[in-house]
Amino acid sequence: MLDPRYAQLFEPIKIGPVTAPNRFYQVPHCSGMGYSRPQMLASMRGVKAEGGWGVVCTEYCSINPSSDDMPFPHASIWDNDDVKNLKLMTDAVHQQGSLAGVELWYSGHSSANLYSREASFGPVSLPNNAMVGMPVQTQPMTLDDIVELRGWYQAATRRAIEAGFDIVYVYANHDYLLSNFLSPETNTRSDEYGGSAMNRVRLIREVIEDTLETVRDKCAVAVRYSIPADVDDDPLELIDMFKSISELPDLWDITVTDYGLEMGSSRFVKEASTQAAVAKIKSMTSKPVVSVGRFTSPDTMLRQIKRGVQDFIGAARPSIADPFLPNKIKQGRLDDIRECIGCNVCYAHNSLGVPIRCTQNPTMGEEWRRGWHPEQITEKHADESVLIIGSGPAGLEAACALGQRGYAVTLAEANTELGGRISRESVLPGLSEWSRVRDWRLGQLAKLTNVEIYPDNRLDAESVLELDMQHVFVATGASWRSDGVGRYRSSAFSGHELDSVMSVDSILDGDMPSGSVLIYDDDHYYLGNAIALKLREANIPVTMVTPEARIGGWNHHTTEQHQLIRSLIEAGVEMVCDRGLVGWDGKIAQLECIFSGDVFELAADYVVPVTARLPNDQLWHELQAQKSRFKSLQRIGDCLMPGIIATAVYSGHKAARELGERISEIELRRDRIVSTKLEPFT
Ligand code: ADP
Ligand code: SF4
């Protein structure tokens, strides 16, 4: 039942000519699906509407082939086939009584047009700054080009109406073309579109006016706009320009100019961190304002509304981690909310050009292709028992899903504390929110009377056989190698067996080195650098060495790399790049230049290699020899395939969903764009 305290969150709110059923607003967010996976996209967005999000938007949706972000699958609204595909989404959203929004997008120098090979417009000729880093520049726009661009926006708006959208965006931030006109750094034109702030905002004003005229009250017009997080320091005059257009659109979708803050991971940025900027905008317009802040707490949401900071609770990540967040608040099920942990694994996969996934929500992206629903699961196939060995993310997720299916589940854990790697890693600097992966699942398990949990119970093959269970899931995780074998080297470094080589696991278990440390990072994600920060907190001198060009290479995909390296610099961590560890004599490390092979020496008291892991699968092998004693026996999570936490959660969930299903009947539907006009090849 809805707690009356939160009733305000469920008030309908007018956005120009349309009305949102409540204040929960899924802002435009990347999905890695876009134009190329229309059915996955429609189901994913439809499930969010079903979960109570009153407004559900697309990702960036290109208006013309000269704005193409290949190999990243953005949405597009270039032609009638796109309209048909997008209609799948608007229908799915409307079926649930929610509004559908489309973020019309023209890139400029931020995409490379690798598919269309068209020249990209820019206010002037700007170097391409797309992630693919192409050495090309934009075409400086003439006044005729500006007229042409406005025409493209109008045509795209007409197609958006045809596709059934209720809200059409003018997208004027994130370093795309319209925001390039706003900034005197990227707009050095000398005509009426450059120079003064009022000239620089002219194109945005015109596009907003054109869009309003085109929709003619059939849809609302929203504008996505950014101002600096520090509102007293506005060198680009974004606030002045805002004043001149503040009453034009029907809704403002506000962020800050620092994307690292807007999209900040929980390691570096906390909930509601942009509110000063949002409040500033809210005080300057009578139009409703939406903004994000990785909101997962209904109390924080309510505070934002009551204090007049914003009208809508914007969300991308919290809606990915829990598509049913609004309904859970409405039903008074606050402890069922699966809170986003702010790891940015979702965004990382969009950056890799593939469908997003989520550490917390294993069904994200699988709504259509596997038919998984975040709140529904098939009942058990038979009255059978399941033993799960290990309570890391894989074991906990499997226990939840199997418990919800109704099996008699026994979960055994060797340690006194549950949670596996989550419990050991979330105590590292900045990672405390990751404990939500464990805590949410323990909360769900506490409600299931058919799941019994036995901590402090290390099982061996004999004890497993004695338990006489029908199904066994081995979720015993993986252990870090300390011999340096990893991506750079497939053989151990000399001296790896010395006592002064400490394993990652021993540090996670609480051992601390008593002198200077060389962390050799050939893993390139968070663990090596989080350990470095932990050691620095204890004032231990640390040098990080990596064969890559920068520390924490994979954090580039999660948008964390800059903040990460800055935090390492601030903590006094020395960094040595492009070097592989080849030898260690207890005092001196031999580091090989990855290009020339020249060997350099570096002194330290300890070496901690962070390179790769080995599955803890010995128990599984022993049981495998007796597999006729079980109806099924399988490895899940890191014991099967060491990986990121999201992979372990997914593995546990998938195995639980598929228990008792005939593997040949398990379908992985393949989404693809099907052209309605197939032309014969000549
Ligand atoms: P994953 O990421 O695959 O879930 P983790 O390493 O996080 O893996 O968790 C594995 C868990 O399994 C750890 O908590 C570990 O203590 C537990 N474990 C390992 N071997 C046994 C065993 N023989 N009996 C019970 N628990 C075990
Ligand atoms: Fe949140 Fe991580 Fe899921 Fe993204 S992947 S929604 S950041 S929990």
PDB file of C-alpha atoms in Angstrom, residues 60 63-64 66-67 104-111 113 119-126 129 137-142 145-150 152-153 170-189 193 199-204 207 224 238:
ATOM      1  CA  TYR A  60      19.879   9.476 -28.769  1.00  0.00           C
ATOM      2  CA  ILE A  63      17.619  12.741 -37.419  1.00  0.00           C
ATOM      3  CA  ASN A  64      19.791  12.331 -40.528  1.00  0.00           C
ATOM      4  CA  SER A  66      25.052  12.765 -41.484  1.00  0.00           C
ATOM      5  CA  SER A  67      24.745  12.078 -37.747  1.00  0.00           C
ATOM      6  CA  LEU A 104      16.163  13.823 -31.537  1.00  0.00           C
ATOM      7  CA  TRP A 105      19.897  14.021 -32.022  1.00  0.00           C
ATOM      8  CA  TYR A 106      22.364  15.598 -34.371  1.00  0.00           C
ATOM      9  CA  SER A 107      25.930  14.823 -33.439  1.00  0.00           C
ATOM     10  CA  GLY A 108      28.413  17.132 -35.162  1.00  0.00           C
ATOM     11  CA  HIS A 109      31.995  16.452 -34.186  1.00  0.00           C
ATOM     12  CA  SER A 110      31.106  13.803 -31.630  1.00  0.00           C
ATOM     13  CA  SER A 111      30.417  11.072 -34.155  1.00  0.00           C
ATOM     14  CA  ASN A 113      29.722   8.901 -39.636  1.00  0.00           C
ATOM     15  CA  ALA A 119      30.271  14.990 -43.889  1.00  0.00           C
ATOM     16  CA  SER A 120      29.163  16.037 -40.421  1.00  0.00           C
ATOM     17  CA  PHE A 121      28.017  19.598 -39.754  1.00  0.00           C
ATOM     18  CA  GLY A 122      29.812  21.818 -37.243  1.00  0.00           C
ATOM     19  CA  PRO A 123      29.554  25.516 -36.377  1.00  0.00           C
ATOM     20  CA  VAL A 124      33.125  25.640 -37.706  1.00  0.00           C
ATOM     21  CA  SER A 125      35.453  22.864 -38.806  1.00  0.00           C
ATOM     22  CA  LEU A 126      36.050  20.962 -35.558  1.00  0.00           C
ATOM     23  CA  ASN A 129      36.246  13.700 -30.919  1.00  0.00           C
ATOM     24  CA  GLN A 137      36.867  17.223 -39.089  1.00  0.00           C
ATOM     25  CA  THR A 138      33.390  18.637 -39.454  1.00  0.00           C
ATOM     26  CA  GLN A 139      32.094  20.654 -42.377  1.00  0.00           C
ATOM     27  CA  PRO A 140      31.680  24.321 -41.334  1.00  0.00           C
ATOM     28  CA  MET A 141      28.009  25.231 -41.748  1.00  0.00           C
ATOM     29  CA  THR A 142      26.925  27.932 -44.164  1.00  0.00           C
ATOM     30  CA  ASP A 145      23.293  24.477 -44.173  1.00  0.00           C
ATOM     31  CA  ILE A 146      21.616  25.934 -41.099  1.00  0.00           C
ATOM     32  CA  VAL A 147      18.341  26.144 -43.012  1.00  0.00           C
ATOM     33  CA  GLU A 148      18.833  22.553 -44.171  1.00  0.00           C
ATOM     34  CA  LEU A 149      19.536  21.338 -40.624  1.00  0.00           C
ATOM     35  CA  ARG A 150      16.366  23.024 -39.349  1.00  0.00           C
ATOM     36  CA  TRP A 152      15.890  17.894 -40.969  1.00  0.00           C
ATOM     37  CA  TYR A 153      14.729  18.585 -37.412  1.00  0.00           C
ATOM     38  CA  VAL A 170      15.633  19.274 -28.626  1.00  0.00           C
ATOM     39  CA  TYR A 171      18.949  17.864 -27.472  1.00  0.00           C
ATOM     40  CA  ALA A 172      21.280  20.760 -26.686  1.00  0.00           C
ATOM     41  CA  ASN A 173      24.080  19.367 -24.524  1.00  0.00           C
ATOM     42  CA  HIS A 174      26.670  16.580 -24.252  1.00  0.00           C
ATOM     43  CA  ASP A 175      29.036  18.163 -26.773  1.00  0.00           C
ATOM     44  CA  TYR A 176      26.726  17.541 -29.732  1.00  0.00           C
ATOM     45  CA  LEU A 177      26.074  20.069 -32.482  1.00  0.00           C
ATOM     46  CA  LEU A 178      23.549  22.331 -30.737  1.00  0.00           C
ATOM     47  CA  SER A 179      25.733  22.639 -27.658  1.00  0.00           C
ATOM     48  CA  ASN A 180      28.733  23.321 -29.908  1.00  0.00           C
ATOM     49  CA  PHE A 181      26.844  26.406 -31.097  1.00  0.00           C
ATOM     50  CA  LEU A 182      26.336  27.505 -27.471  1.00  0.00           C
ATOM     51  CA  SER A 183      29.994  27.401 -26.537  1.00  0.00           C
ATOM     52  CA  PRO A 184      32.377  30.166 -27.621  1.00  0.00           C
ATOM     53  CA  GLU A 185      35.114  27.520 -27.493  1.00  0.00           C
ATOM     54  CA  THR A 186      33.568  25.498 -30.334  1.00  0.00           C
ATOM     55  CA  ASN A 187      31.584  28.285 -32.003  1.00  0.00           C
ATOM     56  CA  THR A 188      33.968  30.943 -33.339  1.00  0.00           C
ATOM     57  CA  ARG A 189      31.655  32.072 -36.123  1.00  0.00           C
ATOM     58  CA  TYR A 193      25.054  32.543 -35.095  1.00  0.00           C
ATOM     59  CA  ASN A 199      23.854  34.923 -31.215  1.00  0.00           C
ATOM     60  CA  ARG A 200      25.171  31.580 -30.008  1.00  0.00           C
ATOM     61  CA  VAL A 201      21.781  30.552 -28.593  1.00  0.00           C
ATOM     62  CA  ARG A 202      19.988  31.589 -31.793  1.00  0.00           C
ATOM     63  CA  LEU A 203      20.054  28.155 -33.459  1.00  0.00           C
ATOM     64  CA  ILE A 204      18.700  26.397 -30.353  1.00  0.00           C
ATOM     65  CA  VAL A 207      15.033  24.668 -33.454  1.00  0.00           C
ATOM     66  CA  ARG A 224      17.993  18.792 -22.700  1.00  0.00           C
ATOM     67  CA  LEU A 238      25.054  29.101 -20.330  1.00  0.00           C
TER      68      LEU A 238
END
